[in-house]
Coordinates of C-alpha atoms in Angstrom, one line a residue:
M1 CA 2.5 18.2 -1.5
G2 CA 4.6 19.1 -4.6
D3 CA 7.1 21.6 -5.3
G4 CA 5.1 24.8 -5.2
V5 CA 3.1 24.2 -2.0
S6 CA 3.8 23.3 1.6
A7 CA 1.4 20.9 3.0
P8 CA -0.2 22.3 6.0
K9 CA 0.3 20.6 9.3
F10 CA -2.6 18.1 8.7
A11 CA -4.4 18.5 5.3
T12 CA -7.7 17.3 4.7
E13 CA -8.9 18.7 1.4
L14 CA -7.5 19.5 -2.1
T15 CA -8.3 23.0 -1.4
D16 CA -5.4 23.1 1.0
Y17 CA -3.1 23.0 -2.0
S18 CA -4.6 25.9 -4.1
V19 CA -2.6 29.1 -4.8
Q20 CA -3.2 32.3 -6.2
H21 CA -1.7 32.2 -9.8
Q22 CA 0.5 35.1 -11.2
E23 CA 0.3 33.6 -14.6
T24 CA -2.3 35.1 -16.9
S25 CA -1.9 33.2 -20.1
G26 CA -2.1 29.7 -21.4
P27 CA -4.1 27.3 -19.1
Y28 CA -3.9 29.6 -16.3
A29 CA -5.7 32.6 -18.1
Q30 CA -8.7 34.2 -16.6
N31 CA -11.8 33.7 -18.5
L32 CA -10.2 31.0 -20.5
E33 CA -12.4 29.4 -23.6
V34 CA -11.4 25.8 -24.6
D35 CA -13.1 23.1 -26.3
A36 CA -12.3 20.5 -23.6
L37 CA -11.4 20.9 -19.9
V38 CA -10.0 17.7 -18.2
V39 CA -9.7 17.6 -14.3
G40 CA -6.8 15.6 -13.2
A41 CA -3.3 14.9 -14.3
G42 CA -2.8 11.1 -13.8
F43 CA -3.2 8.5 -16.4
A44 CA -6.8 9.5 -17.4
G45 CA -6.1 13.0 -17.6
I46 CA -2.9 12.8 -19.6
F47 CA -4.6 10.3 -21.9
M48 CA -7.4 12.3 -22.6
L49 CA -5.5 15.5 -23.1
K50 CA -3.3 14.1 -25.8
T51 CA -6.1 12.1 -27.2
L52 CA -8.4 15.1 -27.9
R53 CA -5.5 17.4 -28.5
D54 CA -4.6 15.0 -31.4
R55 CA -8.0 15.2 -32.8
G56 CA -7.7 19.0 -33.1
L57 CA -9.6 20.0 -29.8
K58 CA -8.3 22.9 -27.8
T59 CA -7.8 21.1 -24.6
V60 CA -6.2 21.9 -21.0
I61 CA -6.0 20.2 -17.7
F62 CA -6.7 21.5 -14.3
E63 CA -4.5 19.6 -11.8
A64 CA -4.9 20.2 -8.1
G65 CA -1.1 19.2 -7.4
S66 CA 1.9 20.7 -8.6
S67 CA 2.9 18.4 -11.2
T68 CA 1.6 15.2 -13.3
G69 CA 1.3 11.7 -11.7
G70 CA -2.2 11.3 -10.5
T71 CA -2.9 9.0 -7.6
L72 CA 0.8 8.0 -7.2
R73 CA 2.0 11.8 -7.2
W74 CA -0.2 12.4 -4.1
N75 CA 0.4 8.9 -2.4
C76 CA 4.1 9.3 -1.8
Y77 CA 4.0 7.8 1.6
P78 CA 7.0 5.8 2.9
G79 CA 6.8 2.5 0.9
A80 CA 4.4 3.5 -1.7
G81 CA 4.3 1.2 -4.8
V82 CA 2.2 -0.2 -7.6
D83 CA 1.4 -4.0 -7.5
S84 CA 0.8 -4.3 -11.3
E85 CA 3.7 -5.7 -13.4
V86 CA 5.9 -3.9 -15.9
P87 CA 4.9 -3.0 -18.8
E88 CA 1.1 -3.4 -18.0
Y89 CA 0.9 -0.4 -15.7
E90 CA 1.6 2.3 -18.5
F91 CA 0.5 3.8 -21.6
S92 CA 0.5 1.9 -24.8
W93 CA 2.2 5.0 -26.3
P94 CA 6.1 5.0 -26.7
E95 CA 6.1 8.5 -25.3
V96 CA 4.1 11.6 -24.6
I97 CA 5.2 15.3 -25.6
N98 CA 4.5 18.5 -24.3
I99 CA 1.9 17.7 -21.7
T100 CA 2.9 20.3 -19.1
K101 CA 2.3 23.2 -21.5
D102 CA -1.4 22.6 -21.4
C103 CA -1.7 22.0 -17.6
A104 CA -2.6 24.5 -14.9
F105 CA -1.0 23.3 -11.6
N106 CA -2.3 23.8 -8.0
T107 CA -5.6 24.6 -9.5
V108 CA -8.5 23.1 -7.7
V109 CA -12.0 23.0 -9.4
V110 CA -14.7 24.0 -6.9
G111 CA -17.7 24.6 -9.1
A112 CA -19.0 23.7 -12.5
Y113 CA -22.4 24.3 -14.2
F114 CA -23.7 23.7 -17.7
N115 CA -25.6 26.3 -20.0
T116 CA -28.0 24.3 -22.2
D117 CA -28.5 27.6 -24.3
T118 CA -24.7 27.8 -25.1
G119 CA -24.0 24.2 -24.7
R120 CA -20.9 24.9 -22.5
W121 CA -19.7 24.2 -19.2
T122 CA -18.5 27.1 -16.8
V123 CA -15.9 25.7 -14.4
E124 CA -14.6 27.9 -11.4
T125 CA -11.4 27.2 -9.5
Q126 CA -10.6 28.0 -5.8
D127 CA -8.4 30.7 -6.9
G128 CA -11.1 32.8 -8.6
R129 CA -10.6 31.9 -12.2
S130 CA -13.4 31.1 -14.5
T131 CA -13.2 28.8 -17.6
T132 CA -15.8 27.6 -20.3
A133 CA -15.6 24.5 -22.3
K134 CA -18.0 22.3 -24.5
Y135 CA -16.8 19.2 -22.9
L136 CA -15.8 18.5 -19.3
V137 CA -13.9 15.4 -18.8
L138 CA -13.2 14.1 -15.1
G139 CA -10.0 12.3 -15.1
T140 CA -10.0 12.2 -11.3
G141 CA -10.0 8.3 -10.9
F142 CA -11.3 6.5 -7.8
A143 CA -9.2 7.7 -5.3
A144 CA -9.9 11.7 -5.5
R145 CA -11.5 12.1 -2.2
R146 CA -9.7 11.0 1.1
Y147 CA -11.6 9.5 4.2
I148 CA -10.7 10.8 7.3
P149 CA -12.9 9.7 10.2
D150 CA -14.1 12.3 12.3
W151 CA -12.2 11.6 15.4
P152 CA -12.2 14.5 18.1
G153 CA -9.1 16.3 18.8
M154 CA -7.0 15.3 15.7
N155 CA -6.0 18.9 15.5
K156 CA -4.8 18.8 19.0
F157 CA -2.0 16.3 18.3
Q158 CA 1.3 18.0 18.8
G159 CA 3.4 15.5 16.8
V160 CA 3.6 14.9 13.0
I161 CA 0.3 13.6 11.6
H162 CA -0.5 13.1 7.7
H163 CA -3.0 11.2 5.8
S164 CA -1.2 8.7 3.6
S165 CA -2.4 10.5 0.4
F166 CA -1.4 14.0 1.6
W167 CA 1.9 12.9 2.4
P168 CA 4.7 15.7 2.2
D169 CA 7.5 15.4 -0.1
K170 CA 10.0 16.1 2.3
K171 CA 10.9 12.9 4.4
V172 CA 9.2 12.5 7.7
E173 CA 11.9 11.6 10.3
V174 CA 11.0 8.3 12.2
K175 CA 14.3 7.3 13.7
N176 CA 14.0 6.6 17.4
K177 CA 10.3 7.9 17.1
R178 CA 7.0 6.3 18.5
C179 CA 4.9 5.9 15.3
A180 CA 1.3 4.9 14.7
V181 CA -0.2 3.6 11.6
I182 CA -4.1 3.6 11.5
G183 CA -5.5 1.2 9.0
T184 CA -4.2 -1.9 7.3
G185 CA -5.2 -1.4 3.7
A186 CA -2.7 -0.9 0.8
S187 CA -1.2 2.1 2.1
G188 CA -1.1 0.7 5.8
V189 CA 0.7 -2.4 4.8
Q190 CA 3.2 -0.5 2.7
I191 CA 4.0 2.0 5.5
V192 CA 4.5 -0.7 8.1
Q193 CA 7.0 -2.3 5.9
A194 CA 8.8 0.8 5.2
W195 CA 8.8 1.9 9.0
G196 CA 9.4 -1.4 10.4
T197 CA 13.3 -1.4 9.8
E198 CA 13.5 2.4 10.6
A199 CA 11.5 3.6 13.4
G200 CA 12.0 3.5 17.0
E201 CA 8.5 1.9 17.6
V202 CA 5.5 1.1 15.2
T203 CA 2.0 0.5 16.5
V204 CA -0.7 -0.7 14.0
F205 CA -4.2 0.1 14.8
Q206 CA -6.2 -2.8 13.0
R207 CA -9.8 -3.0 12.7
T208 CA -9.9 -5.9 9.9
P209 CA -6.9 -8.1 9.0
N210 CA -5.4 -7.5 5.5
L211 CA -5.5 -11.0 3.7
A212 CA -2.1 -9.8 1.8
V213 CA -0.3 -12.2 -0.6
P214 CA 3.5 -12.3 -1.4
M215 CA 4.5 -9.9 -4.1
R216 CA 7.5 -12.2 -5.4
K217 CA 8.9 -9.1 -7.1
H218 CA 12.2 -9.2 -8.7
S219 CA 14.4 -6.7 -10.4
L220 CA 14.7 -6.3 -14.2
S221 CA 18.0 -5.6 -15.8
V222 CA 18.5 -3.3 -18.6
E223 CA 19.0 -6.4 -20.9
D224 CA 15.7 -8.1 -19.6
Q225 CA 13.7 -4.9 -20.3
Q226 CA 15.3 -4.6 -23.8
R227 CA 14.4 -8.2 -24.7
A228 CA 10.8 -7.6 -23.5
K229 CA 10.2 -4.4 -25.3
K230 CA 9.9 -6.1 -28.8
F231 CA 6.7 -7.7 -27.3
Y232 CA 5.2 -4.7 -25.8
P233 CA 2.8 -3.9 -28.9
E234 CA 1.4 -7.2 -28.7
L235 CA 1.0 -7.3 -24.9
F236 CA -0.9 -3.8 -25.1
R237 CA -3.1 -5.3 -27.4
Y238 CA -3.7 -8.6 -25.7
R239 CA -4.2 -6.9 -22.3
E240 CA -7.5 -5.6 -23.5
Q241 CA -8.9 -9.0 -24.4
N242 CA -8.6 -10.1 -20.7
F243 CA -11.2 -9.7 -18.0
A244 CA -9.0 -7.5 -15.6
G245 CA -6.9 -5.9 -18.4
F246 CA -3.7 -7.6 -17.5
H247 CA -2.0 -10.2 -19.9
Y248 CA -3.5 -13.1 -18.0
G249 CA -7.3 -14.3 -17.5
W250 CA -8.9 -16.5 -15.2
N251 CA -7.7 -20.0 -14.4
E252 CA -10.1 -22.2 -16.4
K253 CA -10.2 -24.9 -13.7
N254 CA -12.1 -24.4 -10.6
T255 CA -10.9 -25.3 -7.3
F256 CA -13.6 -27.9 -6.6
D257 CA -15.7 -28.5 -9.7
D258 CA -18.7 -30.0 -7.5
T259 CA -18.1 -28.0 -4.3
P260 CA -20.2 -25.0 -3.4
E261 CA -18.4 -21.8 -4.0
D262 CA -18.4 -20.8 -0.3
Q263 CA -16.6 -24.0 0.6
A264 CA -14.1 -23.7 -2.3
N265 CA -13.5 -20.0 -0.9
K266 CA -12.9 -21.4 2.6
E267 CA -10.2 -23.7 1.2
S268 CA -8.5 -20.7 -0.2
Y269 CA -8.7 -18.8 3.0
D270 CA -7.4 -21.9 5.0
F271 CA -4.4 -22.2 2.5
W272 CA -3.7 -18.6 3.0
A273 CA -3.9 -18.7 6.9
K274 CA -1.8 -21.7 7.3
K275 CA 1.2 -20.2 4.9
T276 CA 0.9 -16.8 6.6
R277 CA 0.5 -17.9 10.3
A278 CA 3.9 -19.8 9.9
R279 CA 5.6 -16.4 9.1
V280 CA 4.4 -14.9 12.6
G281 CA 6.0 -16.0 15.6
D282 CA 3.9 -14.5 18.5
P283 CA 0.6 -16.5 19.2
R284 CA -1.4 -13.2 19.8
L285 CA -0.3 -11.4 16.8
R286 CA -0.6 -14.7 14.7
G287 CA -4.4 -14.8 15.8
L288 CA -5.0 -11.1 14.9
L289 CA -3.2 -11.2 11.6
A290 CA -4.1 -14.3 10.1
P291 CA -7.1 -15.7 12.3
L292 CA -8.1 -19.4 11.8
D293 CA -11.6 -18.3 11.0
G294 CA -11.7 -15.9 8.1
P295 CA -13.0 -12.3 8.5
H296 CA -14.7 -12.5 5.2
P297 CA -14.7 -14.4 2.1
F298 CA -11.2 -14.6 0.5
G299 CA -10.7 -11.9 -2.4
V300 CA -13.9 -10.0 -1.7
K301 CA -11.7 -7.2 0.0
R302 CA -8.7 -6.5 -2.0
P303 CA -6.0 -8.7 -1.0
C304 CA -2.7 -6.4 -1.0
F305 CA 0.6 -7.5 -2.3
E306 CA 3.4 -7.7 0.4
Y307 CA 7.0 -8.6 0.5
N308 CA 7.7 -8.7 4.3
Y309 CA 4.7 -7.3 6.2
Y310 CA 4.1 -10.1 8.3
E311 CA 7.8 -10.5 9.4
Q312 CA 7.5 -6.9 10.6
F313 CA 5.4 -8.1 13.6
N314 CA 8.3 -10.5 14.7
R315 CA 10.4 -7.3 15.3
P316 CA 10.4 -6.1 19.1
N317 CA 9.6 -2.6 18.1
V318 CA 6.4 -3.5 16.1
D319 CA 3.0 -4.3 17.6
L320 CA -0.5 -4.4 16.9
V321 CA -3.8 -3.0 18.6
D322 CA -6.9 -4.6 17.8
I323 CA -9.6 -2.0 17.5
R324 CA -12.6 -4.0 16.1
N325 CA -14.2 -4.0 19.5
N326 CA -12.2 -1.1 21.1
S327 CA -12.1 1.7 18.8
I328 CA -10.4 5.2 18.6
K329 CA -12.2 7.3 20.9
E330 CA -10.1 10.7 20.5
F331 CA -6.8 12.2 19.8
T332 CA -4.9 14.2 22.3
E333 CA -1.9 16.3 22.4
T334 CA 0.2 13.4 22.9
G335 CA -1.3 10.5 21.0
I336 CA -4.4 8.3 20.8
T337 CA -7.2 7.2 23.4
L338 CA -9.3 4.2 23.0
H339 CA -13.0 3.7 24.1
D340 CA -11.8 1.7 27.1
G341 CA -9.5 4.6 28.2
T342 CA -6.2 3.0 27.0
H343 CA -4.0 6.0 25.9
H344 CA -1.0 5.5 23.3
E345 CA 1.6 8.2 23.0
F346 CA 3.2 8.9 19.8
D347 CA 5.5 11.3 18.0
V348 CA 4.3 10.5 14.3
I349 CA 1.0 9.2 13.3
A350 CA 0.1 7.9 9.7
V351 CA -3.7 8.1 9.0
A352 CA -4.0 5.4 6.4
T353 CA -7.7 5.4 6.3
G354 CA -8.2 5.3 2.6
F355 CA -10.6 7.2 0.3
D356 CA -14.5 7.9 -0.2
I357 CA -13.8 5.5 -2.9
V358 CA -14.9 5.8 -6.6
T359 CA -17.9 7.8 -6.1
G360 CA -16.2 10.6 -3.9
L361 CA -14.9 12.5 -6.9
M362 CA -18.3 13.6 -8.0
T363 CA -19.0 15.1 -4.5
Q364 CA -16.1 17.5 -4.1
L365 CA -16.1 19.5 -7.3
G366 CA -19.2 21.6 -6.8
L367 CA -20.9 20.0 -9.9
Q368 CA -24.4 21.4 -10.5
S369 CA -26.7 19.6 -12.8
I370 CA -29.1 21.2 -15.2
N371 CA -31.8 20.5 -12.8
N372 CA -30.3 22.4 -10.1
T373 CA -29.2 19.5 -8.1
N374 CA -25.8 17.9 -7.3
P375 CA -24.3 14.4 -6.9
Q376 CA -23.9 14.8 -3.1
E377 CA -27.9 14.8 -3.1
E378 CA -28.8 12.7 -5.8
W379 CA -26.6 9.8 -4.9
I380 CA -27.5 9.6 -1.3
P381 CA -29.8 6.4 -2.2
G382 CA -27.0 5.3 -4.5
A383 CA -25.0 6.3 -7.5
K384 CA -26.3 6.3 -11.1
T385 CA -24.4 6.7 -14.4
Y386 CA -24.9 5.7 -17.9
L387 CA -22.1 3.5 -19.1
G388 CA -19.8 4.2 -16.4
T389 CA -18.8 7.4 -18.3
T390 CA -21.6 9.7 -18.3
V391 CA -24.3 11.0 -15.5
S392 CA -27.8 11.9 -16.5
G393 CA -28.5 15.8 -15.8
Y394 CA -24.7 16.6 -16.7
P395 CA -24.6 16.9 -20.4
N396 CA -21.3 16.8 -22.2
M397 CA -19.6 15.6 -18.9
F398 CA -17.7 12.3 -19.1
H399 CA -15.7 10.3 -16.4
I400 CA -13.1 8.1 -16.7
Y401 CA -11.9 5.2 -14.5
G402 CA -14.6 6.1 -12.0
V403 CA -18.0 5.1 -11.1
H404 CA -19.6 2.1 -12.9
G405 CA -16.6 1.3 -15.2
P406 CA -14.4 -1.6 -14.7
T407 CA -12.1 0.5 -12.5
L408 CA -11.2 -1.3 -9.3
L409 CA -11.6 -4.8 -10.9
S410 CA -9.0 -3.8 -13.7
N411 CA -5.7 -2.6 -14.6
G412 CA -5.9 1.1 -14.6
P413 CA -4.1 2.0 -17.9
T414 CA -6.0 -0.6 -19.6
T415 CA -9.4 0.9 -18.5
V416 CA -8.2 4.4 -19.3
E417 CA -7.5 3.5 -22.8
V418 CA -10.5 1.7 -23.3
Q419 CA -12.9 4.4 -21.9
G420 CA -10.8 7.3 -23.2
R421 CA -10.8 6.2 -26.8
W422 CA -14.8 5.9 -26.5
I423 CA -15.0 9.2 -25.0
A424 CA -12.9 10.8 -27.8
D425 CA -14.9 8.9 -30.5
C426 CA -18.2 10.1 -28.8
I427 CA -17.1 13.6 -28.8
Q428 CA -15.7 13.2 -32.3
K429 CA -19.3 11.9 -33.4
M430 CA -20.8 14.8 -31.9
E431 CA -18.4 17.4 -33.7
R432 CA -19.1 15.6 -37.1
N433 CA -22.9 15.8 -36.5
S434 CA -23.3 19.2 -35.3
I435 CA -24.6 18.1 -31.9
R436 CA -24.5 20.9 -29.2
Y437 CA -24.9 18.5 -26.4
I438 CA -25.8 15.0 -25.4
N439 CA -27.6 14.1 -22.1
P440 CA -27.9 10.3 -20.8
K441 CA -31.6 9.5 -20.4
P442 CA -32.6 8.8 -16.8
S443 CA -34.1 5.3 -17.9
A444 CA -30.8 4.3 -19.5
A445 CA -29.0 5.1 -16.3
D446 CA -31.4 2.9 -14.3
D447 CA -30.9 0.1 -16.8
W448 CA -27.2 0.4 -16.6
K449 CA -27.4 0.4 -12.7
D450 CA -29.7 -2.6 -12.8
H451 CA -27.2 -4.2 -15.2
I452 CA -24.3 -3.7 -12.8
V453 CA -26.2 -5.1 -9.8
D454 CA -27.5 -8.2 -11.6
I455 CA -23.9 -9.2 -12.5
N456 CA -22.6 -8.4 -9.0
K457 CA -25.3 -10.8 -7.6
K458 CA -23.5 -13.8 -9.1
T459 CA -20.2 -12.9 -7.1
L460 CA -19.4 -13.2 -3.4
F461 CA -18.8 -9.2 -3.2
P462 CA -22.3 -8.5 -1.7
T463 CA -21.1 -10.6 1.4
T464 CA -18.9 -8.2 2.7
K465 CA -18.5 -4.5 3.1
S466 CA -15.3 -3.4 0.9
T467 CA -14.0 -0.9 -1.4
Y468 CA -16.0 -2.9 -4.2
M469 CA -19.3 -2.2 -2.6
G470 CA -18.6 1.5 -1.7
G471 CA -16.0 1.4 1.0
S472 CA -16.3 1.6 4.7
I473 CA -17.6 5.1 5.3
P474 CA -20.4 4.6 8.0
E475 CA -23.0 6.5 6.1
K476 CA -22.3 5.5 2.6
V477 CA -24.7 3.0 0.7
F478 CA -23.8 -0.5 0.3
E479 CA -23.8 -1.1 -3.4
P480 CA -21.5 -2.3 -6.2
V481 CA -19.4 0.8 -7.5
C482 CA -17.7 -0.9 -10.6
Y483 CA -18.8 -2.8 -13.7
P484 CA -18.0 -6.4 -12.5
G485 CA -18.5 -8.3 -15.9
G486 CA -14.7 -7.6 -17.2
I487 CA -13.2 -5.4 -19.9
P488 CA -13.9 -7.2 -23.1
A489 CA -17.7 -7.3 -22.3
Y490 CA -17.7 -3.8 -21.1
E491 CA -16.0 -2.4 -24.2
R492 CA -18.4 -4.3 -26.4
E493 CA -21.3 -3.0 -24.4
I494 CA -20.3 0.7 -24.6
R495 CA -19.4 0.5 -28.4
V496 CA -22.9 -0.8 -29.1
A497 CA -24.2 2.2 -27.1
L498 CA -22.1 4.6 -29.0
D499 CA -23.1 3.2 -32.3
S500 CA -27.2 3.7 -31.5
M501 CA -26.9 6.7 -29.2
E502 CA -30.4 5.5 -28.0
G503 CA -29.4 6.1 -24.3
F504 CA -29.0 9.8 -24.9
D505 CA -31.3 12.7 -25.4
I506 CA -29.4 14.7 -28.1
V507 CA -29.8 18.3 -28.9
K508 CA -28.3 19.7 -32.3
E509 CA -27.0 23.2 -33.3

């Protein structure tokens, strides 16, 4: 991925993109000392770099990729797109200047530990560099670690194979090719839409149907955009007042005021199924893509936006294989074998299996706590944070758009700005009060986790294994990974906590 590094045949880890740098100055310097080190150059990382730099802190970004862009830089698979409207999915700043001068690209963090005597983090990278910083900010988001099932023989396959979020910049040729798409989440849906009209054959391997809804997107002319821009400042202010960080909130009228929620939800599913089934001609495919009985309550798994996904299955070159009860057994040199022995031959395979969602970012950086433990061990029974921005045992470390923040239940840039300002204000408060470090109290983390679980119990999310409940990795604990109370309530709560600082152990210089 990127201009500086060619992706290996089948990349599985960020370290596949690390290079040995020749630069010896700026953010690439050996033994670099900074005030704040930010990991990741997407929305979160760029926001933190600019915000902390504007407040006088020497700040740099370490980015595993070859340029800025974050999640959408990595996820450059065919058909990749954003399902949030313009201008909501952008910064509230009119422009950002001179970001790359403080970025070290193709730089993969593999270790980090905190020294309580000096009050500084030491961060190590794959290419052998070492950097110290008072503050470590993880701007790696919710999709920083890919999930690739341990299917035997994947490296045997002699065709072209890529995970959707490790897709190469160079176009993968699919004309007259036999193509497979494994997975029907957001990336799977978008790849099918892109390949359906282009590939020789497309076979989609589906475990659970995606209850996708029409995007209804339309193009904006230059004139349309210019007319809208005068309202941008008010829109950016208003989006933080709404539950999910968009310019609209909940519909105040319930589907049925006096009907139990599950029945009202079924009505929503039945409406969706009726509309969707009418778009699919083949009865077998219709039953797999939009069954009469819903696979789960509507909305508890993220319903993707689509524009002609279901119509692709009316093409003679597009088919679907149901793997719910006949899963993938292994890969061979020529394709994929299912457990019943059926073999499918392919030239190109897209592994659209998603991520170790939300919590995965903490388990691939080599983080070590002051108690000589790590998140991989600590979070086996479940993730714990304080305020969705800090973790007990990791002083002066902050994360943004990750575990126990609004994250998956919100518009990314909105949450990034709400959390980013809080982190910057917390750091500024520490600087003004000569605080060496803060460390969240374990009891505060316990209370925050209990608070999230209590809110989540009032929803339908606990009824289904989904990204909102930690994803589909078999051994991963089933639990809410995001704050489900909405952005306005979240911001109020973290601001009260910042004013009192009662949830932190504080060590002064």
